[in-house]
Coordinates of C-alpha atoms and ligand atoms in Angstrom, one line a residue:
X1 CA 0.3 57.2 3.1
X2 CA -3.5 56.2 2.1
X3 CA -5.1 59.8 1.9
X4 CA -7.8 60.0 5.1
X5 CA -11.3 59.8 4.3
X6 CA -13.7 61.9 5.9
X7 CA -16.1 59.8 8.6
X8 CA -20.1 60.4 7.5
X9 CA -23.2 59.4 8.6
X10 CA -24.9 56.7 6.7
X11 CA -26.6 59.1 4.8
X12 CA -23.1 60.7 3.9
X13 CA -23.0 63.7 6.2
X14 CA -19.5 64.7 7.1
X15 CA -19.2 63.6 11.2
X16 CA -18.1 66.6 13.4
X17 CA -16.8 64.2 16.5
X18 CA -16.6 60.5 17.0
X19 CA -15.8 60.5 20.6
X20 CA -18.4 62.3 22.6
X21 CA -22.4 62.7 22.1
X22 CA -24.2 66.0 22.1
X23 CA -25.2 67.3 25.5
X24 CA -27.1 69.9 27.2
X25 CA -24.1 71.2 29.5
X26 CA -21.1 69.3 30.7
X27 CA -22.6 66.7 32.6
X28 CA -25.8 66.2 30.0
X29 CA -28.0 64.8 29.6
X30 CA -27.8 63.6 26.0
X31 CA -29.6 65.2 23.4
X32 CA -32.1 63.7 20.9
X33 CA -30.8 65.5 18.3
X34 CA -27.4 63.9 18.2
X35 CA -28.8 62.1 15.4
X36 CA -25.7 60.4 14.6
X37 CA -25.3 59.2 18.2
X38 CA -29.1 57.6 17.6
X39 CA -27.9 56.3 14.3
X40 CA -25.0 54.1 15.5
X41 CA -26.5 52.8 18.8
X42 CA -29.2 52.1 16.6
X43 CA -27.4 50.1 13.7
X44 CA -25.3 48.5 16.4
X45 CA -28.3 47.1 17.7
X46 CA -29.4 45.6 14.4
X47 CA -26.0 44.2 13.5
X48 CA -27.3 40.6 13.7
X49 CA -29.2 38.3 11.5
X50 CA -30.8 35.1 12.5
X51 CA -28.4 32.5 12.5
X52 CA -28.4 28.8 10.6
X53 CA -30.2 27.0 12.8
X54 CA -27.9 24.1 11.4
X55 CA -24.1 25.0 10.4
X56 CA -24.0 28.2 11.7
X57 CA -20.5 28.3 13.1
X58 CA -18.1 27.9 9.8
X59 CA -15.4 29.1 7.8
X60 CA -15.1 29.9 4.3
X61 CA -12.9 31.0 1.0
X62 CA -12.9 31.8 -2.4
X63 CA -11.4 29.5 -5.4
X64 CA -11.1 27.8 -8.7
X65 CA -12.7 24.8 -9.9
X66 CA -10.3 23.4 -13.1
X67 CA -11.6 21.2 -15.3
X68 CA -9.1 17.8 -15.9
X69 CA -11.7 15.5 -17.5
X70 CA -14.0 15.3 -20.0
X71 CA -17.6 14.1 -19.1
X72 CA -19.5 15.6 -21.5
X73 CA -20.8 12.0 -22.2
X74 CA -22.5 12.2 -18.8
X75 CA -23.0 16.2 -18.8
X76 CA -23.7 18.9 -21.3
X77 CA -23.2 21.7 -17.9
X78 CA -21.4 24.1 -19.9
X79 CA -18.8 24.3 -17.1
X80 CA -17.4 20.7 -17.8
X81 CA -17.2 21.7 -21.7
X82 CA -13.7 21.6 -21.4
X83 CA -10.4 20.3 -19.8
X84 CA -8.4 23.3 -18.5
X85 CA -11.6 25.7 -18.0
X86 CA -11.6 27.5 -14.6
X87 CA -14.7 28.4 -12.6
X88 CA -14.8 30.5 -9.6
X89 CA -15.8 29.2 -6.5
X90 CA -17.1 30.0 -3.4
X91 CA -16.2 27.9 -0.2
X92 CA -18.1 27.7 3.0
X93 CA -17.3 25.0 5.9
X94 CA -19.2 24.4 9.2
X95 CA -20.0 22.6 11.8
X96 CA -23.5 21.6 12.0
X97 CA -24.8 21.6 15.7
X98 CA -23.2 24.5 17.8
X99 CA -24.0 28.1 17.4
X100 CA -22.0 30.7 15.9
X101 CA -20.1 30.8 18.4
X102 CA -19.3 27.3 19.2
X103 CA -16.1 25.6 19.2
X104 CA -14.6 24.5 15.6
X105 CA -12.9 21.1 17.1
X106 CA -16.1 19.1 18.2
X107 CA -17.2 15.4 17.3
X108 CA -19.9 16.8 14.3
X109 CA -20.5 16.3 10.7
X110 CA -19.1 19.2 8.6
X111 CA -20.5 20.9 6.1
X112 CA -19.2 21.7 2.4
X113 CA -20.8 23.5 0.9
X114 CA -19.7 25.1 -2.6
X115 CA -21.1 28.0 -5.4
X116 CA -19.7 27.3 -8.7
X117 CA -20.1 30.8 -10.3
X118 CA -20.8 29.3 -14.0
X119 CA -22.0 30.7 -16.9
X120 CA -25.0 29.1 -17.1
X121 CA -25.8 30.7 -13.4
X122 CA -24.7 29.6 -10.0
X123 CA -24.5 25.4 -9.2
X124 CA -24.5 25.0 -5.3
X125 CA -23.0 21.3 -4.1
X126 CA -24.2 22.0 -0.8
X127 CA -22.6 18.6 0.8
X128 CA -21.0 17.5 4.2
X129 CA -17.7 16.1 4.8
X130 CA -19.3 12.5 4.9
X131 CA -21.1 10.7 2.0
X132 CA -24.2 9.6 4.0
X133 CA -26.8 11.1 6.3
X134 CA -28.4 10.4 10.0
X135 CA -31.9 9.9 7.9
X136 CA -33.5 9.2 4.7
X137 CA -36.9 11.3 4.6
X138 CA -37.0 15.1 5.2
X139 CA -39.9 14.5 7.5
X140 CA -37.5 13.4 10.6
X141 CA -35.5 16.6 10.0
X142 CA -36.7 18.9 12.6
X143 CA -36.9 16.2 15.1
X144 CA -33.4 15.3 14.7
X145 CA -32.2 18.8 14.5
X146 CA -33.8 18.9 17.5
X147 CA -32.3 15.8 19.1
X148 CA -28.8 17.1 18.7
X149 CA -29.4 20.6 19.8
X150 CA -30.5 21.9 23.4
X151 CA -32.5 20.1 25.8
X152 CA -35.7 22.6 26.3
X153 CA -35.3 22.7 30.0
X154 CA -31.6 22.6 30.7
X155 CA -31.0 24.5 27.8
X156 CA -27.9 22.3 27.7
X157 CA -26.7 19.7 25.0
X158 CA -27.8 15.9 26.0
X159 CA -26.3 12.5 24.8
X160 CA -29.6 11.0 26.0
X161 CA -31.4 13.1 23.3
X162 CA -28.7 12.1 20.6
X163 CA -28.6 8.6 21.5
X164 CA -32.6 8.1 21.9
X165 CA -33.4 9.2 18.8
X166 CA -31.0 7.1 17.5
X167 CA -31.9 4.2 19.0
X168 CA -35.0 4.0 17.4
X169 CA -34.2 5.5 14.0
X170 CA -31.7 2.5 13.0
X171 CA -30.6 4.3 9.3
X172 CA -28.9 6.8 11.4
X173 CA -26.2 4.0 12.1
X174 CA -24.0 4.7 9.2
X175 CA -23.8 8.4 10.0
X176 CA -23.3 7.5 13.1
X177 CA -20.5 5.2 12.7
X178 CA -18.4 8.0 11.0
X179 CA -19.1 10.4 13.5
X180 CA -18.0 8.7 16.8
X181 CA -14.7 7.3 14.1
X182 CA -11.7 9.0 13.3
X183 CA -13.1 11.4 10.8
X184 CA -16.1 13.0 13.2
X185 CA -12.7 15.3 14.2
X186 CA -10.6 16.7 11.2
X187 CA -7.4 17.9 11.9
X188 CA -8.9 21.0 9.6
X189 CA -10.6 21.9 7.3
X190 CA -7.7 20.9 4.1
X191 CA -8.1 17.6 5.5
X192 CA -11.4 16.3 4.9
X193 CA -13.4 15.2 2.5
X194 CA -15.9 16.8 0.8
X195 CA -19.5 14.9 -0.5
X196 CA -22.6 16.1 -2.6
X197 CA -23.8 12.8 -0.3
X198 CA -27.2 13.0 -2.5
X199 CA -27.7 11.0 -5.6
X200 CA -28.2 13.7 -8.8
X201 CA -28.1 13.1 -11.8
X202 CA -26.6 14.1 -14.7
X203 CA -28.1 15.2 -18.6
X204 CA -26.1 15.1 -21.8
X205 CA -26.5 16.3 -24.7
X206 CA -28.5 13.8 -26.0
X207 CA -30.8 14.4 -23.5
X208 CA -29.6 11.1 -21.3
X209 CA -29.9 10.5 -17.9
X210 CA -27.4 9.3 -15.6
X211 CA -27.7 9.5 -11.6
X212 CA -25.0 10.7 -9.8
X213 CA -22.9 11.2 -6.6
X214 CA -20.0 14.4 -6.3
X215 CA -16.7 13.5 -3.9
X216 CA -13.9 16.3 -3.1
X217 CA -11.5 14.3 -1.7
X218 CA -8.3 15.7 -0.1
X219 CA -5.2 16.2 -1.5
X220 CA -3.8 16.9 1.8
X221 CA -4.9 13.7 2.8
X222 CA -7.2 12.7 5.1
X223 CA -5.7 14.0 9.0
X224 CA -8.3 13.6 11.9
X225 CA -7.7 15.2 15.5
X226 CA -7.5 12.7 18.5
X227 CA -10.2 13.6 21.2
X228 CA -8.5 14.4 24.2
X229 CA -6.5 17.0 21.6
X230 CA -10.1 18.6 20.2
X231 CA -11.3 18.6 24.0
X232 CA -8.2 21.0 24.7
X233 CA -7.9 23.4 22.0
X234 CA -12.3 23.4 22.2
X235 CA -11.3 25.0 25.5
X236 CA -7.7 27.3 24.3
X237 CA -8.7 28.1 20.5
X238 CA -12.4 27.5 19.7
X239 CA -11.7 29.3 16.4
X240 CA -9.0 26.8 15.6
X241 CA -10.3 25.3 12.3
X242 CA -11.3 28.5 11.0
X243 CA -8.0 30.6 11.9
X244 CA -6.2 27.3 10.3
X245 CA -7.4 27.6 7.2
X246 CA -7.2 31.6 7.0
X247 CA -3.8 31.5 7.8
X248 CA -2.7 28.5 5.5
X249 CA -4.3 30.0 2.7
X250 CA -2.5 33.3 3.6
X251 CA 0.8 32.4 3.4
X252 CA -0.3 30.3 0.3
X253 CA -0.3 27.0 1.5
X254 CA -3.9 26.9 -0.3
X255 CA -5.6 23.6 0.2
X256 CA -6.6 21.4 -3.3
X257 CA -9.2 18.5 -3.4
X258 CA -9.8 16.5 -6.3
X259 CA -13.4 16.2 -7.8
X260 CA -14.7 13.1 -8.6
X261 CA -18.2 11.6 -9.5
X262 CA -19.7 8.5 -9.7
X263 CA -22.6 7.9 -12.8
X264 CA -25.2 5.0 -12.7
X265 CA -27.1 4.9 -16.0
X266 CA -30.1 5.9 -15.3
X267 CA -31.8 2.2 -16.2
X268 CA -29.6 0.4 -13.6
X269 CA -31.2 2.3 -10.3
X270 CA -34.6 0.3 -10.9
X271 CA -32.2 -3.2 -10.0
X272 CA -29.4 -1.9 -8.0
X273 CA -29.7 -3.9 -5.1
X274 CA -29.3 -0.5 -2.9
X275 CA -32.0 1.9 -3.3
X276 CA -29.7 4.5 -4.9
X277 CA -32.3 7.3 -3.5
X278 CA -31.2 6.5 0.2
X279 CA -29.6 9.0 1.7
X280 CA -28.1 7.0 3.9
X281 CA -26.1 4.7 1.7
X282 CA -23.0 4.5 -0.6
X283 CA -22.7 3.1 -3.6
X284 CA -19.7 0.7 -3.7
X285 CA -16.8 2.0 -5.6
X286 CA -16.4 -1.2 -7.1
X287 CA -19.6 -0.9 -8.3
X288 CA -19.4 2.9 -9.2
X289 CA -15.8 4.0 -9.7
X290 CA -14.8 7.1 -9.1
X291 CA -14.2 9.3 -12.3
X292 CA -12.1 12.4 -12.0
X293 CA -13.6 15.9 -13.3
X294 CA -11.3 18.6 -11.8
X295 CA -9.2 20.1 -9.6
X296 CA -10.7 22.2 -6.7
X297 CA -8.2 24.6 -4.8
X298 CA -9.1 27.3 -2.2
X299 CA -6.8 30.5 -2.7
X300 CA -8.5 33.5 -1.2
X301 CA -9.2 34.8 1.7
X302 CA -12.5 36.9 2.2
X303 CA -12.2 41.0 2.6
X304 CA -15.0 40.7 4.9
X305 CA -16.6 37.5 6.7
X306 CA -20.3 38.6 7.0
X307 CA -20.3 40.2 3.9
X308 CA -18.6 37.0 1.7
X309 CA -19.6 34.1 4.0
X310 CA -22.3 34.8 6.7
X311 CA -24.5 36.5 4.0
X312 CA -23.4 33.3 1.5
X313 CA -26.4 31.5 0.7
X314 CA -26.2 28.2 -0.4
X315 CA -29.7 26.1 -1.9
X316 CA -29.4 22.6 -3.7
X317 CA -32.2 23.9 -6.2
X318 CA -29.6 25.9 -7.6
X319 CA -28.5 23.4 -10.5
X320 CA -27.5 24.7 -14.0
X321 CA -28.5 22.5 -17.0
X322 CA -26.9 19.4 -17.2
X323 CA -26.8 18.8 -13.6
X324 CA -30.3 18.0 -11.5
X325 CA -32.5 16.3 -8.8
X326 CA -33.0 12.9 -8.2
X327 CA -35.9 11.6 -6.1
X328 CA -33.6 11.2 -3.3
X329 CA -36.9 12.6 -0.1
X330 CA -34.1 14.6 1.5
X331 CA -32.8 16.3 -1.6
X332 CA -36.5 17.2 -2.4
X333 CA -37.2 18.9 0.8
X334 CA -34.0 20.8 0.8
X335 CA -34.6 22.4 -2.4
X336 CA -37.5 24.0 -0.9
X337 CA -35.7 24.5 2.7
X338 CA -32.3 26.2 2.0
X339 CA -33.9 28.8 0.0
X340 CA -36.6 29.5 2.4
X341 CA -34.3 30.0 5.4
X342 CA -32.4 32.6 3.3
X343 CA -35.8 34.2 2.5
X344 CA -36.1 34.7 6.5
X345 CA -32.3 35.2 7.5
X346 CA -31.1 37.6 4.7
X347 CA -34.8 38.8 2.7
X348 CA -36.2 37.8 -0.2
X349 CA -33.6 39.1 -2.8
X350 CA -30.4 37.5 -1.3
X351 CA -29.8 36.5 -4.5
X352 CA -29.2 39.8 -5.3
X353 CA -26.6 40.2 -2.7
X354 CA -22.8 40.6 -4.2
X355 CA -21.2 36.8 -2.8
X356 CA -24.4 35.1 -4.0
X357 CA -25.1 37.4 -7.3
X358 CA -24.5 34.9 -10.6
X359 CA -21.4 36.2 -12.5
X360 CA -23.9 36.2 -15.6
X361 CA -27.0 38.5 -16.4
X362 CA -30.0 37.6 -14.5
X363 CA -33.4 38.6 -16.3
X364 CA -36.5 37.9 -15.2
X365 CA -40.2 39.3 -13.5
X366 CA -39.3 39.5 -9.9
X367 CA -39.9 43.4 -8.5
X368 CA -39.5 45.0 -5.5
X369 CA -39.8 43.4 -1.8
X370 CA -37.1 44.4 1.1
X371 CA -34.0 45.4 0.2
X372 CA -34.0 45.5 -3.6
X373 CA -31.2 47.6 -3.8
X374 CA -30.0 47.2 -7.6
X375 CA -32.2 49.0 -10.2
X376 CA -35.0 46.6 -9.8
X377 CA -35.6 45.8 -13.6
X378 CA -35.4 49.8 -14.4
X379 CA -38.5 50.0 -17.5
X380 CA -38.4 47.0 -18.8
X381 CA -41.8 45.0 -18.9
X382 CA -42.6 43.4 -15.6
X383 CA -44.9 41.0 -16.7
X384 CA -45.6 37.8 -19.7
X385 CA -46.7 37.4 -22.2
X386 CA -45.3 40.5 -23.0
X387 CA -45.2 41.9 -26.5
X388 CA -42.0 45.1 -25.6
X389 CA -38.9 42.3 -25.6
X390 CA -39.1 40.7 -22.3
X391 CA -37.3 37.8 -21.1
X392 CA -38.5 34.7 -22.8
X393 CA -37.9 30.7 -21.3
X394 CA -36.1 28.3 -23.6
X395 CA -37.5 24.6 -24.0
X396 CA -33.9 23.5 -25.5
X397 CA -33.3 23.7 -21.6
X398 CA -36.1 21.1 -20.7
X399 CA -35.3 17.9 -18.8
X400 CA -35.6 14.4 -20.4
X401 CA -39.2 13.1 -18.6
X402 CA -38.4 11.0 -15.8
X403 CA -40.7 7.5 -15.5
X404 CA -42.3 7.2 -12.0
X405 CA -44.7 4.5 -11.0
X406 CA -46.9 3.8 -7.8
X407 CA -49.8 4.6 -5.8
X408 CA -49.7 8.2 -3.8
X409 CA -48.5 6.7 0.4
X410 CA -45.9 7.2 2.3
X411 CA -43.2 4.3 2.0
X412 CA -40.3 3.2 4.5
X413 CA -37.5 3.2 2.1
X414 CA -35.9 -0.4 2.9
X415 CA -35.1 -3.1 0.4
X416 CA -34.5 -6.1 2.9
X417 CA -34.6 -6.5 6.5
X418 CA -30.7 -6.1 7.1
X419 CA -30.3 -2.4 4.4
X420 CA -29.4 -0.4 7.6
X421 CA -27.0 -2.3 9.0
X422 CA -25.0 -4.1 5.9
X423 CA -22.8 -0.5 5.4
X424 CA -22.3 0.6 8.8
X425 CA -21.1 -3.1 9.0
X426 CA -18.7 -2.8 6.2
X427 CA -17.4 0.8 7.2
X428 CA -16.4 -1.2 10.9
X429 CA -14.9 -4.0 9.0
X430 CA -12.4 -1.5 6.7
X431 CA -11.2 -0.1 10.1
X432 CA -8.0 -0.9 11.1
X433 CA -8.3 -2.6 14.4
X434 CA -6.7 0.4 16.3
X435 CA -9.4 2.6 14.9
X436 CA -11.8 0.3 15.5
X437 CA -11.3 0.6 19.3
X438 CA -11.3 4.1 19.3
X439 CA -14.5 4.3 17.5
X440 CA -15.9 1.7 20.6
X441 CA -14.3 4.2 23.1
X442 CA -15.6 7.2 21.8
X443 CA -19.3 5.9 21.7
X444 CA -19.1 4.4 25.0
X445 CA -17.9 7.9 26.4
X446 CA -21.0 9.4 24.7
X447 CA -23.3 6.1 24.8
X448 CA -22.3 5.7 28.7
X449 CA -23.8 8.8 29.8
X450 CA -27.2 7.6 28.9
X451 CA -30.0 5.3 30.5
X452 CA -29.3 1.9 30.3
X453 CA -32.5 1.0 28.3
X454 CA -31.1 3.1 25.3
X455 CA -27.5 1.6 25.6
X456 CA -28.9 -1.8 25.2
X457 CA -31.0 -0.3 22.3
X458 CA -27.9 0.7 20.9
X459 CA -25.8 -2.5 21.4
X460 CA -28.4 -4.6 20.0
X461 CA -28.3 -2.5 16.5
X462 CA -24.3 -2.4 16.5
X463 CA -24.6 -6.3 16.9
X464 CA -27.0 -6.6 13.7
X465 CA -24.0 -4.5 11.8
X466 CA -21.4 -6.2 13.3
X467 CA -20.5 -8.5 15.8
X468 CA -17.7 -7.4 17.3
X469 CA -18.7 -3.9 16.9
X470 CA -22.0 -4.5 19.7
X471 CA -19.5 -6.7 21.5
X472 CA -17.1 -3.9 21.9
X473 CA -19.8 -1.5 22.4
X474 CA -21.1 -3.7 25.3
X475 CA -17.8 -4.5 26.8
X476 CA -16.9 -0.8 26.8
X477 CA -20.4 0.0 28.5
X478 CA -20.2 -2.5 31.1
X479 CA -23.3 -4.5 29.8
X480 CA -23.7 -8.5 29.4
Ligands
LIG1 P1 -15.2 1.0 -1.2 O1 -13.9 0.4 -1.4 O2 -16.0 1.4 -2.4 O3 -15.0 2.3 -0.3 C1 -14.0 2.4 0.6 C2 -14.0 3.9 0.9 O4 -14.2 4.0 2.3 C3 -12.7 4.5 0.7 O5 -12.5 4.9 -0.6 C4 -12.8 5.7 1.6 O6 -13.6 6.7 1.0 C5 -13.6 5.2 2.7 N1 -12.9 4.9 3.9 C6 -11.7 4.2 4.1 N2 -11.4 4.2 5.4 C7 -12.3 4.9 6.0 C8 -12.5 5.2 7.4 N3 -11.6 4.8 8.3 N4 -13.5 5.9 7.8 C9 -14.4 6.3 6.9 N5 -14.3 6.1 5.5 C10 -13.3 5.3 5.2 O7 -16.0 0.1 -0.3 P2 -17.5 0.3 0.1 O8 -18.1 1.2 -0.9 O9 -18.0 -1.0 0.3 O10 -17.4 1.1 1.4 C11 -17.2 0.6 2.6 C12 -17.6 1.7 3.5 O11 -16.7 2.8 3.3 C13 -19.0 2.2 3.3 O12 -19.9 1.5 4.1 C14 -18.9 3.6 3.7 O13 -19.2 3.7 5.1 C15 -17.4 4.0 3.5 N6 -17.3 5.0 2.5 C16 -17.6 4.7 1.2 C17 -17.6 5.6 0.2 C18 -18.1 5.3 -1.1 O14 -18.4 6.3 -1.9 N7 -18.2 4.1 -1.5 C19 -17.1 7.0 0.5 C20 -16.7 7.2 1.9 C21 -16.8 6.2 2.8 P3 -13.0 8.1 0.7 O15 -11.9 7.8 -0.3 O16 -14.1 8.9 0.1 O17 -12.5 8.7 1.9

């Protein structure tokens, strides 16, 4: 039998009795002085951090990363070097619009986002289960955030929100598309997709660029949940993707994906006939094709959730060399934004925390601030130039000098009058026919709950992707 440990206060002061508070007689009242009484009502109270705003309801694991390819041709990341290497990796799956709370089997992008633990530091892919977004410029973020959240009044979610913005932001219609398809429901988590959706690129060691995109794709195969079965267990098990996927990887049924990426020499984005910066497109795996890297497999369980996955904090500026940005606008904003929400939900050294520490030394001139809770540098020189042995920056590590050209503006992103609707066209088309009429059904079921001036809005953009798509879509609405 486990020997018993002795309850203490926080400060380590052996508990006398766990059961009843300190009072003045039988009846009380309770006394200040039951310190410890003060000390757990008063942690209790404190036992929540702000939530995500976005993805705040998710699931999560711990796993390997093994290496099957070579791409040091694309990559000098230290963590491709070679086939059979194994990285640790951090796992963390949400949903994007409910709270923490929310149910796990909604219609909503998920998100997949990953912490290689390297040896060069920590590379985040923080992706989504889909290889596109709603927008293309950062600037619409909080408006569309906004849009899919809770009406200010009702306090309640609205399709007419959802489907307005839409209706007049016609880029979102390839995210769209997959979310009201087949895949806007997994079956669970095993059994999706994961995408870095972003262009980045890649530097080798002949200090090359390359742009590239990042795919996990399933080995369980892709397995979506039919509606009127996510409607039910939403109601029976809201918890249901995230007890799925604890229990499978439990009884070691762990869940694999294999990691691909595509690579565009850095020369070809200037003519590729989509801007390969858009967030909101694909690039054609005919024109791309998919290269394999490794072998991704979740195998562990956390200990504990907040400490391993609600404190995890995941930021796309966390690249290691070889890997980078690309101009993609939405990639550039969210390597200021994912950092900054940590800063405000878990303090300014998260990174300090033990799920987001790197598994290699970290040196540098950051002191103090809340929470530093390690030795804070101890006596070594907090400042540079330095002359008593201080941490000193490398140029080997400096990034080839990428070309930009243009006057300072803000641009629409668009390369021809038809770029948002050729893909969402294309995505319909690939639908088996079946598919394609649950698609039309589930957007009329969302689409019909709004005024008719925004259905017709809607219709008219599924029309310019595809004909039978709007035709569908207006059939299924009712509308001429
Ligand atoms: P490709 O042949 O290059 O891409 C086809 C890809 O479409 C498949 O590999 C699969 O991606 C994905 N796909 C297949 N069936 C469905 C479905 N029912 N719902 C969603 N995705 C599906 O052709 P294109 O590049 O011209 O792509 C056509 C459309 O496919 C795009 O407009 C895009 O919406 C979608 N797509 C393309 C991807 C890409 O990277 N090119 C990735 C995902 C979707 P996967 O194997 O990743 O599941």
């Amino acid at each position: 039998m486990a020997k018993e440990k002795k309850l203490t206060t926080a400060a380590g002061i052996p508990v006398d009795d766990n059961q009843t508070s300190l009072t003045a007689g039988q009846r009380g009242p309770t006394l200040l002085q039951d310190h410890y009484l003060l000390e757990k009502l008063a942690h209790f109270n404190r036992e929540r951090i702000p939530e995500r705003v976005v993805h705040a309801k998710a699931a999560g694991a711990h796993g390997i990363l093994t290496i099957t390819n070579d791409i040091s041709k694309y990559s000098k990341a230290k963590l491709f070097a070679k086939k059979g290497k194994k990285i640790e990796v951090l796992g963390r799956f949400s949903t994007v619009a409910g709270e923490k709370g929310s149910a796990d089997t909604v219609r909503d992008v998920r998100g997949f986002a990953l912490k290689f633990y390297t040896e060069e530091g920590n590379w985040d892919m923080v992706g989504n289960n889909t290889p596109v977004f709603f927008i293309r410029d950062a600037i619409k973020f909080p408006d569309f955030i906004h849009s899919q959240k809770r009406d200010p009044q009702t306090n309640t979610r609205s399709d007419t929100m959802q489907w307005d913005f839409w209706s007049q932001v016609p880029e979102a219609l390839h995210q769209v598309t997959i979310l009201f398809s087949d895949r806007g429901i997994p079956k669970g988590i095993p059994f999706m997709n994961g995408y870095g959706s972003h262009t980045y690129s890649f530097i080798n060691a002949k200090n090359e660029r390359f742009w590239v995109k990042f795919h996990f794709k399933t080995k369980q195969g892709i397995q979506c949940m039919m509606q009127d079965e996510a409607d039910r267990l939403a109601g029976q098990d809201p918890d249901y993707h995230t007890r799925h996927l604890f229990e499978a990887i439990k009884k070691g049924d762990c869940p694999k994906w294999t990691f691909y990426v595509q690579v565009m020499p850095e020369k070809e984005a200037e003519t590729y006939r989509w801007n390969p910066f858009d967030l909101t497109k694909v690039w054609p795996h005919k024109d791309y094709p998919l290269i394999e890297v490794g072998e991704m497999e979740m195998n562990r369980n956390p200990e504990n959730y907040f400490a391993e996955i609600e404190q995890a904090a995941f930021s796309p500026a966390n690249v290691v060399p070889g890997i980078s940005f690309s101009p993609c606008k939405m990639l550039q904003a969210r390597i200021f934004a994912y950092a900054d929400a940590h800063r405000y939900r878990l303090g300014v050294n998260f990174e300090r925390l033990p799920v987001n520490r790197p598994h290699v030394e970290v040196n540098n001139y950051q002191r103090d601030g809340h929470m530093r809770f390690d030795d804070n540098g101890g006596a070594s020189p907090n400042y540079e130039p330095n002359s008593f042995g201080g941490p000193l920056a490398d140029p080997a590590y400096k990034e080839p000098p990428l070309k930009i050209s243009g006057d300072a503006d803000r641009y629409e992103q668009k390369r021809g009058v038809d770029d948002d609707y050729i893909q969402p066209g294309n995505l319909f088309r690939l639908m088996p026919a079946a598919e394609q009429q649950r698609l039309i059904a589930n957007i009329c079921g969302s689409l019909g709950k709004t005024p008719k001036s925004i259905q017709e809005k809607m219709v008219a953009h599924f029309r310019r992707a595809d004909k039978n798509y709007g035709d569908g879509i207006a059939t299924g609405l009712g509308l001429k």
